[in-house]
CSV table of C-alpha atoms in Angstrom, one decimal:
chain,number,residue,atom,x,y,z
P,1,UNK,CA,9.8,23.9,8.5
P,2,UNK,CA,12.5,21.7,7.1
P,3,UNK,CA,12.0,20.1,3.6
P,4,UNK,CA,15.4,18.4,3.5
P,5,UNK,CA,16.1,14.8,4.2
P,6,UNK,CA,18.5,14.1,7.1
P,7,UNK,CA,21.8,12.3,6.4
P,8,UNK,CA,20.3,9.1,7.7
P,9,UNK,CA,17.2,9.4,5.4
P,10,UNK,CA,19.4,10.0,2.4
P,11,UNK,CA,21.3,6.8,3.3
P,12,UNK,CA,17.9,5.0,3.6
P,13,UNK,CA,16.8,6.4,0.2
P,14,UNK,CA,20.0,5.5,-1.6
P,15,UNK,CA,20.4,2.0,-0.2
P,16,UNK,CA,16.8,1.0,-0.8
P,17,UNK,CA,17.0,2.5,-4.3
P,18,UNK,CA,20.1,0.5,-5.1
P,19,UNK,CA,18.5,-2.7,-3.8
P,20,UNK,CA,15.3,-2.1,-5.8
P,21,UNK,CA,17.2,-1.4,-9.0
P,22,UNK,CA,19.3,-4.5,-8.6
P,23,UNK,CA,16.8,-7.0,-7.3
P,24,UNK,CA,13.2,-5.8,-8.0
P,25,UNK,CA,13.2,-4.1,-11.3
P,26,UNK,CA,14.6,-7.0,-13.4
P,27,UNK,CA,11.7,-9.2,-12.1
P,28,UNK,CA,8.9,-6.6,-12.2
P,29,UNK,CA,7.5,-7.6,-15.6
P,30,UNK,CA,8.2,-11.3,-15.1
P,31,UNK,CA,5.7,-11.6,-12.2
P,32,UNK,CA,3.0,-9.9,-14.3
P,33,UNK,CA,3.6,-12.0,-17.4
P,34,UNK,CA,4.2,-15.4,-15.8
P,35,UNK,CA,1.5,-15.3,-13.1
P,36,UNK,CA,4.0,-16.8,-10.7
P,37,UNK,CA,4.2,-15.7,-7.1
P,38,UNK,CA,7.4,-14.6,-5.3
P,39,UNK,CA,9.9,-17.4,-4.8
P,40,UNK,CA,11.2,-18.0,-1.3
P,41,UNK,CA,14.7,-17.0,-2.5
P,42,UNK,CA,13.3,-13.6,-3.8
P,43,UNK,CA,11.4,-13.0,-0.5
P,44,UNK,CA,14.6,-13.8,1.5
P,45,UNK,CA,16.4,-10.9,-0.3
P,46,UNK,CA,13.7,-8.5,1.0
P,47,UNK,CA,14.0,-10.1,4.5
P,48,UNK,CA,17.8,-9.8,4.5
P,49,UNK,CA,17.5,-6.1,3.5
P,50,UNK,CA,15.6,-5.5,6.7
P,51,UNK,CA,12.5,-4.2,5.0
P,52,UNK,CA,10.1,-6.2,7.1
P,53,UNK,CA,11.4,-5.0,10.4
P,54,UNK,CA,11.0,-1.2,9.9
P,55,UNK,CA,8.6,-0.7,12.8
P,56,UNK,CA,8.4,-4.0,14.6
P,57,UNK,CA,9.0,-4.1,18.4
P,58,UNK,CA,12.7,-3.9,19.3
P,59,UNK,CA,12.8,-7.3,20.8
P,60,UNK,CA,11.8,-8.7,17.4
P,61,UNK,CA,14.5,-6.9,15.5
P,62,UNK,CA,12.6,-3.7,14.8
P,63,UNK,CA,14.6,-0.9,13.1
P,64,UNK,CA,12.8,2.0,14.8
P,65,UNK,CA,12.0,3.8,11.5
P,66,UNK,CA,9.8,6.9,11.6
P,67,UNK,CA,6.7,7.1,9.4
P,68,UNK,CA,8.6,9.6,7.1
P,69,UNK,CA,11.4,7.0,6.9
P,70,UNK,CA,8.8,4.3,6.0
P,71,UNK,CA,7.4,6.6,3.3
P,72,UNK,CA,10.8,7.0,1.8
P,73,UNK,CA,11.1,3.2,1.6
P,74,UNK,CA,7.7,2.9,0.0
P,75,UNK,CA,8.5,5.4,-2.7
P,76,UNK,CA,11.8,3.8,-3.6
P,77,UNK,CA,10.3,0.3,-3.7
P,78,UNK,CA,7.5,1.7,-5.8
P,79,UNK,CA,10.0,2.9,-8.4
P,80,UNK,CA,10.9,-0.6,-9.3
P,81,UNK,CA,8.0,-2.8,-8.2
P,82,UNK,CA,4.9,-1.1,-7.0
P,83,UNK,CA,3.4,-4.3,-5.5
P,84,UNK,CA,6.3,-5.3,-3.3
P,85,UNK,CA,5.3,-2.2,-1.2
P,86,UNK,CA,2.3,-4.3,0.0
P,87,UNK,CA,4.6,-6.7,1.8
P,88,UNK,CA,6.5,-3.9,3.5
P,89,UNK,CA,3.5,-1.9,4.5
P,90,UNK,CA,1.8,-5.0,5.9
P,91,UNK,CA,4.8,-5.6,8.1
P,92,UNK,CA,4.6,-1.9,9.2
P,93,UNK,CA,0.9,-2.5,10.2
P,94,UNK,CA,1.9,-5.6,12.2
P,95,UNK,CA,4.3,-3.4,14.1
P,96,UNK,CA,1.5,-1.0,15.0
P,97,UNK,CA,-0.8,-3.8,16.1
P,98,UNK,CA,1.9,-5.7,18.0
P,99,UNK,CA,1.5,-4.1,21.4
P,100,UNK,CA,-2.3,-4.9,21.4
P,101,UNK,CA,-1.7,-8.6,20.6
P,102,UNK,CA,-1.8,-11.4,23.2
P,103,UNK,CA,1.9,-12.3,24.1
P,104,UNK,CA,1.5,-15.8,22.6
P,105,UNK,CA,0.4,-14.3,19.3
P,106,UNK,CA,3.3,-11.9,19.3
P,107,UNK,CA,5.7,-14.7,19.8
P,108,UNK,CA,4.2,-16.9,17.1
P,109,UNK,CA,3.3,-14.4,14.3
P,110,UNK,CA,5.7,-11.5,14.5
P,111,UNK,CA,8.8,-13.6,13.8
P,112,UNK,CA,7.0,-15.5,11.0
P,113,UNK,CA,6.0,-12.2,9.2
P,114,UNK,CA,9.5,-10.8,9.8
P,115,UNK,CA,10.9,-13.9,8.0
P,116,UNK,CA,8.8,-13.3,5.0
P,117,UNK,CA,5.5,-15.1,5.5
P,118,UNK,CA,2.6,-13.3,3.9
P,119,UNK,CA,-0.2,-11.6,5.8
P,120,UNK,CA,-3.5,-10.0,4.8
P,121,UNK,CA,-5.6,-7.2,6.2
P,122,UNK,CA,-9.3,-7.6,5.6
P,123,UNK,CA,-11.5,-4.6,6.1
P,124,UNK,CA,-13.4,-4.2,2.9
P,125,UNK,CA,-16.6,-6.1,2.1
P,126,UNK,CA,-18.8,-6.3,-1.1
P,127,UNK,CA,-21.1,-3.6,0.4
P,128,UNK,CA,-18.9,-2.0,3.0
P,129,UNK,CA,-15.4,-0.6,2.6
P,130,UNK,CA,-15.2,3.1,3.3
P,131,UNK,CA,-18.7,2.7,4.8
P,132,UNK,CA,-17.6,0.9,7.9
P,133,UNK,CA,-21.1,1.0,9.3
P,134,UNK,CA,-22.2,-1.3,6.5
P,135,UNK,CA,-19.8,-4.1,7.5
P,136,UNK,CA,-21.8,-7.3,8.2
P,137,UNK,CA,-19.1,-9.9,8.8
P,138,UNK,CA,-20.0,-11.1,12.3
P,139,UNK,CA,-18.2,-12.6,15.3
P,140,UNK,CA,-20.2,-14.2,18.1
P,141,UNK,CA,-18.6,-15.2,21.4
P,142,UNK,CA,-18.9,-18.9,22.3
P,143,UNK,CA,-17.2,-19.6,25.6
P,144,UNK,CA,-13.5,-19.0,25.2
P,145,UNK,CA,-13.8,-18.7,21.4
P,146,UNK,CA,-15.2,-16.4,18.8
P,147,UNK,CA,-17.1,-17.7,15.7
P,148,UNK,CA,-16.7,-15.7,12.5
P,149,UNK,CA,-19.1,-15.6,9.5
P,150,UNK,CA,-18.9,-13.4,6.5
P,151,UNK,CA,-17.0,-12.3,3.4
P,152,UNK,CA,-14.1,-9.9,2.8
P,153,UNK,CA,-13.2,-8.7,-0.7
P,154,UNK,CA,-10.4,-6.8,-2.5
P,155,UNK,CA,-7.9,-8.2,-0.1
P,156,UNK,CA,-4.2,-8.6,-1.0
P,157,UNK,CA,-2.3,-11.9,-0.9
P,158,UNK,CA,-5.5,-13.9,-1.0
P,159,UNK,CA,-4.6,-17.6,-1.2
P,160,UNK,CA,-0.9,-17.1,-0.3
P,161,UNK,CA,-1.1,-15.4,3.1
P,162,UNK,CA,-0.7,-17.4,6.3
P,163,UNK,CA,-2.7,-15.1,8.5
P,164,UNK,CA,-5.4,-12.5,7.9
P,165,UNK,CA,-6.5,-9.7,10.3
P,166,UNK,CA,-10.2,-9.4,10.1
P,167,UNK,CA,-12.7,-6.7,11.2
P,168,UNK,CA,-16.0,-8.2,12.3
P,169,UNK,CA,-19.1,-6.9,14.0
P,170,UNK,CA,-19.3,-7.8,17.7
P,171,UNK,CA,-21.6,-5.0,18.8
P,172,UNK,CA,-24.4,-2.8,17.5
P,173,UNK,CA,-24.6,-1.0,14.2
P,174,UNK,CA,-22.1,1.5,13.0
P,175,UNK,CA,-18.3,1.8,13.3
P,176,UNK,CA,-18.2,1.5,17.1
P,177,UNK,CA,-19.6,-2.1,16.9
P,178,UNK,CA,-16.5,-3.6,15.2
P,179,UNK,CA,-13.7,-5.7,16.6
P,180,UNK,CA,-10.4,-6.9,15.0
P,181,UNK,CA,-9.2,-10.5,15.0
P,182,UNK,CA,-6.1,-12.5,13.9
P,183,UNK,CA,-7.2,-15.5,11.9
P,184,UNK,CA,-4.7,-18.1,10.6
P,185,UNK,CA,-5.8,-19.0,7.1
P,186,UNK,CA,-5.4,-22.7,7.7
P,187,UNK,CA,-8.3,-22.5,10.3
P,188,UNK,CA,-11.2,-24.7,9.2
P,189,UNK,CA,-13.9,-22.7,7.5
P,190,UNK,CA,-11.6,-20.1,5.9
P,191,UNK,CA,-11.7,-20.1,2.1
P,192,UNK,CA,-10.1,-17.8,-0.5
P,193,UNK,CA,-10.8,-16.9,-4.1
P,194,UNK,CA,-8.6,-14.8,-6.4
P,195,UNK,CA,-9.7,-12.1,-8.9
P,196,UNK,CA,-8.6,-11.9,-12.5
P,197,UNK,CA,-7.6,-8.3,-12.9
P,198,UNK,CA,-6.0,-6.0,-15.5
P,199,UNK,CA,-3.2,-5.1,-13.1
P,200,UNK,CA,-1.8,-5.7,-9.6
P,201,UNK,CA,-1.5,-9.4,-10.5
P,202,UNK,CA,1.3,-10.1,-8.0
P,203,UNK,CA,-0.7,-9.0,-5.0
P,204,UNK,CA,-3.2,-11.9,-5.5
P,205,UNK,CA,-6.2,-9.7,-4.8
P,206,UNK,CA,-9.4,-11.6,-4.0
P,207,UNK,CA,-12.0,-12.5,-1.4
P,208,UNK,CA,-11.9,-14.4,1.9
P,209,UNK,CA,-14.9,-16.3,3.1
P,210,UNK,CA,-15.5,-17.2,6.8
P,211,UNK,CA,-17.9,-20.1,7.5
P,212,UNK,CA,-18.3,-20.7,11.2
P,213,UNK,CA,-14.6,-20.1,11.8
P,214,UNK,CA,-13.7,-20.7,15.4
P,215,UNK,CA,-10.7,-18.9,16.9
P,216,UNK,CA,-9.5,-18.5,20.5
P,217,UNK,CA,-10.7,-15.4,22.4
P,218,UNK,CA,-7.0,-14.3,22.7
P,219,UNK,CA,-7.0,-13.8,18.9
P,220,UNK,CA,-8.8,-10.5,19.3
P,221,UNK,CA,-6.5,-7.5,18.7
P,222,UNK,CA,-7.1,-4.8,21.3
P,223,UNK,CA,-10.4,-4.4,23.0
P,224,UNK,CA,-13.9,-5.5,21.9
P,225,UNK,CA,-15.7,-3.0,19.7
P,226,UNK,CA,-12.6,-1.0,19.0
P,227,UNK,CA,-11.8,-2.5,15.7
P,228,UNK,CA,-12.7,0.6,13.8
P,229,UNK,CA,-10.0,2.5,15.6
P,230,UNK,CA,-7.5,0.0,14.4
P,231,UNK,CA,-8.8,0.3,10.8
P,232,UNK,CA,-8.6,4.1,10.8
P,233,UNK,CA,-5.2,4.2,12.5
P,234,UNK,CA,-3.7,1.9,9.9
P,235,UNK,CA,-5.6,3.3,6.9
P,236,UNK,CA,-4.7,6.9,8.1
P,237,UNK,CA,-1.0,6.6,7.5
P,238,UNK,CA,-1.3,4.0,4.8
P,239,UNK,CA,-3.1,6.6,2.7
P,240,UNK,CA,0.3,8.2,2.2
P,241,UNK,CA,2.3,4.9,1.5
P,242,UNK,CA,-0.2,4.1,-1.3
P,243,UNK,CA,0.4,7.3,-3.4
P,244,UNK,CA,4.1,7.4,-2.6
P,245,UNK,CA,4.5,3.9,-4.2
P,246,UNK,CA,2.6,5.2,-7.2
P,247,UNK,CA,4.7,8.4,-7.3
P,248,UNK,CA,7.8,6.3,-7.3
P,249,UNK,CA,6.6,4.3,-10.3
P,250,UNK,CA,5.7,7.5,-12.1
P,251,UNK,CA,9.0,9.1,-11.3
P,252,UNK,CA,10.8,6.1,-12.7
P,253,UNK,CA,8.8,6.2,-15.9
P,254,UNK,CA,9.4,10.0,-16.1
P,255,UNK,CA,13.2,9.5,-15.8
P,256,UNK,CA,13.2,6.7,-18.4
P,257,UNK,CA,11.1,8.8,-20.8
P,258,UNK,CA,13.2,11.9,-20.3
P,259,UNK,CA,16.4,9.9,-21.3
P,260,UNK,CA,14.6,8.4,-24.3
P,261,UNK,CA,13.4,11.8,-25.5
P,262,UNK,CA,16.9,13.3,-25.2
P,263,UNK,CA,18.1,10.7,-27.7
P,264,UNK,CA,15.0,10.7,-29.9
P,265,UNK,CA,15.6,12.8,-33.0
P,266,UNK,CA,12.7,14.8,-34.6
P,267,UNK,CA,13.7,16.8,-37.7
P,268,UNK,CA,17.3,16.7,-36.7
P,269,UNK,CA,16.9,17.8,-33.1
P,270,UNK,CA,16.4,16.0,-29.8
P,271,UNK,CA,12.7,15.7,-29.0
P,272,UNK,CA,13.3,17.7,-25.8
P,273,UNK,CA,14.3,20.7,-28.0
P,274,UNK,CA,10.6,21.0,-28.9
P,275,UNK,CA,8.9,23.3,-26.5
P,276,UNK,CA,5.7,21.3,-26.2
P,277,UNK,CA,7.6,18.1,-25.3
P,278,UNK,CA,9.9,19.9,-22.7
P,279,UNK,CA,6.9,21.5,-21.1
P,280,UNK,CA,5.1,18.2,-20.7
P,281,UNK,CA,8.1,16.9,-18.8
P,282,UNK,CA,8.2,20.0,-16.6
P,283,UNK,CA,4.5,19.7,-15.7
P,284,UNK,CA,5.0,16.0,-14.8
P,285,UNK,CA,8.0,16.8,-12.6
P,286,UNK,CA,6.2,19.6,-10.8
P,287,UNK,CA,3.0,17.7,-10.1
P,288,UNK,CA,5.0,14.7,-8.8
P,289,UNK,CA,7.0,16.9,-6.4
P,290,UNK,CA,3.8,18.6,-5.2
P,291,UNK,CA,2.2,15.2,-4.5
P,292,UNK,CA,5.3,13.9,-2.8
P,293,UNK,CA,5.3,16.9,-0.4
P,294,UNK,CA,1.7,16.4,0.5
P,295,UNK,CA,2.5,12.8,1.5
P,296,UNK,CA,5.6,13.6,3.6
P,297,UNK,CA,3.8,16.5,5.3
P,298,UNK,CA,1.0,14.1,6.5
P,299,UNK,CA,3.6,11.5,7.6
P,300,UNK,CA,5.5,14.2,9.4
P,301,UNK,CA,2.4,15.1,11.3
P,302,UNK,CA,1.8,11.5,12.1
P,303,UNK,CA,5.3,11.3,13.6
P,304,UNK,CA,4.6,14.3,15.7
P,305,UNK,CA,1.3,12.8,17.0
P,306,UNK,CA,-0.8,15.4,15.2
P,307,UNK,CA,-4.0,14.9,13.3
P,308,UNK,CA,-3.4,14.2,9.7
P,309,UNK,CA,-6.7,12.8,8.3
P,310,UNK,CA,-7.4,15.8,6.0
P,311,UNK,CA,-3.7,16.0,4.8
P,312,UNK,CA,-3.6,12.2,4.2
P,313,UNK,CA,-6.8,12.4,2.1
P,314,UNK,CA,-5.3,15.2,0.1
P,315,UNK,CA,-2.2,13.1,-0.4
P,316,UNK,CA,-4.1,10.0,-1.3
P,317,UNK,CA,-6.4,11.6,-3.8
P,318,UNK,CA,-3.9,13.9,-5.5
P,319,UNK,CA,-0.9,11.6,-5.3
P,320,UNK,CA,-2.5,8.7,-7.1
P,321,UNK,CA,-4.3,11.0,-9.6
P,322,UNK,CA,-1.0,12.7,-10.5
P,323,UNK,CA,0.9,9.5,-10.8
P,324,UNK,CA,-1.5,8.0,-13.2
P,325,UNK,CA,-1.6,11.1,-15.3
P,326,UNK,CA,2.2,11.1,-15.5
P,327,UNK,CA,2.3,7.4,-16.4
P,328,UNK,CA,-0.2,8.0,-19.2
P,329,UNK,CA,1.8,11.0,-20.4
P,330,UNK,CA,5.0,8.9,-20.4
P,331,UNK,CA,3.3,6.3,-22.5
P,332,UNK,CA,2.2,8.9,-25.0
P,333,UNK,CA,5.6,10.6,-25.2
P,334,UNK,CA,7.2,7.2,-26.1
P,335,UNK,CA,5.0,7.1,-29.2
P,336,UNK,CA,3.4,3.8,-30.4
P,337,UNK,CA,6.2,1.9,-28.6
P,338,UNK,CA,5.0,3.4,-25.3
P,339,UNK,CA,1.9,1.1,-25.5
P,340,UNK,CA,4.0,-2.0,-26.1
P,341,UNK,CA,4.5,-4.6,-23.3
P,342,UNK,CA,8.3,-4.5,-24.0
P,343,UNK,CA,8.4,-1.3,-21.9
P,344,UNK,CA,7.2,-1.2,-18.3
P,345,UNK,CA,5.1,1.9,-18.6
P,346,UNK,CA,1.8,0.2,-19.4
P,347,UNK,CA,2.2,-2.3,-16.5
P,348,UNK,CA,2.9,0.6,-14.1
P,349,UNK,CA,-0.2,2.3,-15.2
P,350,UNK,CA,-2.3,-0.9,-14.9
P,351,UNK,CA,-0.9,-1.5,-11.4
P,352,UNK,CA,-1.4,2.1,-10.2
P,353,UNK,CA,-4.9,2.6,-11.6
P,354,UNK,CA,-6.2,0.1,-9.0
P,355,UNK,CA,-4.9,2.4,-6.3
P,356,UNK,CA,-7.6,5.0,-7.1
P,357,UNK,CA,-9.9,2.8,-4.9
P,358,UNK,CA,-7.4,1.6,-2.3
P,359,UNK,CA,-8.0,2.9,1.2
P,360,UNK,CA,-11.0,4.8,0.0
P,361,UNK,CA,-12.0,6.1,-3.5
P,362,UNK,CA,-11.5,9.7,-4.5
P,363,UNK,CA,-15.1,10.6,-3.6
P,364,UNK,CA,-14.5,9.7,0.0
P,365,UNK,CA,-11.3,11.7,0.2
P,366,UNK,CA,-12.8,14.7,-1.4
P,367,UNK,CA,-15.6,14.4,1.1
P,368,UNK,CA,-13.1,14.4,4.0
P,369,UNK,CA,-11.3,17.4,2.7
P,370,UNK,CA,-14.6,19.2,2.2
P,371,UNK,CA,-15.8,18.4,5.7
P,372,UNK,CA,-12.6,20.0,7.1
P,373,UNK,CA,-13.1,23.0,4.8
P,374,UNK,CA,-16.8,23.8,5.5
P,375,UNK,CA,-17.4,22.0,8.8
P,376,UNK,CA,-19.4,18.9,9.7
P,377,UNK,CA,-22.7,20.8,9.7
P,378,UNK,CA,-22.3,21.7,6.0
P,379,UNK,CA,-20.4,18.7,4.8
P,380,UNK,CA,-21.7,15.9,2.6
P,381,UNK,CA,-21.1,13.4,5.4
């Protein structure tokens, strides 16, 4: 067991943190307040940093990062702009799918995503997200094409992405009847609608609608009726990227709050001289470290080719929960000003609260953990 970062991983952490502090943090509140989307110039900075090539195939400029390396990146990006992590993790997902894509699709789409074009992943439906057996979006073969009909919801970058990867039913009921497709969003019959949410405004969350959308047969990713495998593969490791970004945001707020409290005078003494205040900070730091270790343990197992579903569920549930609790505590320790929009704490909390449901709500993850604990025969599902 080795809990230390390698020299290369320390370099990754430090360089990404410096980039995020300089380029992302100053714009974090601007995107939320203005309602604007990322400018091409801003996206180009992310591209130039190499953050969209972490796990792409080597011939497309891939950097060969491990999943632990990617987790380090996600946490450091999350410190300064939680939602930029979506762009980076989507590019990681593309790298995982690349080898199963038709060569023509690889040549067309991988360079475009690596240059900063947005993509979306569409698994969730109004009545089926974690319950993959309840997905009803359907794809029917018609000669050398597939025709898609259905609705996907709670999808990131709705309305701004150039391509969406869609799970659709091509076989019988249940998870084994799903396939996975690449659908350019300019295809006739594709429509998008955005949500108005309290947080995560930059990710443009919303719904995609597919009305007799015809796509070439080559646009299927992998084999027919194996879409659920893709979903679980991607969601499996992403369940660690999600909490790590939240942990990064909470860690940043904890550091800012600690510095504020050291300067804040209460009855002639720094606020941190009061035992109750100091202990709150200590509890926050301990819980964040515990959550961080859960995430990196699961990602390490992924790198080793070991099962990590239970560990990833532990990381997802506990990590997001802890991050939100820390963010709330930081707001409270800043007093009345902690609730003001001048400070970033309230936005970080609004953004991270939505992660309670991302890649499965807490009830799903606790069920997975319980299933491993008591066995399938005695588990809730």
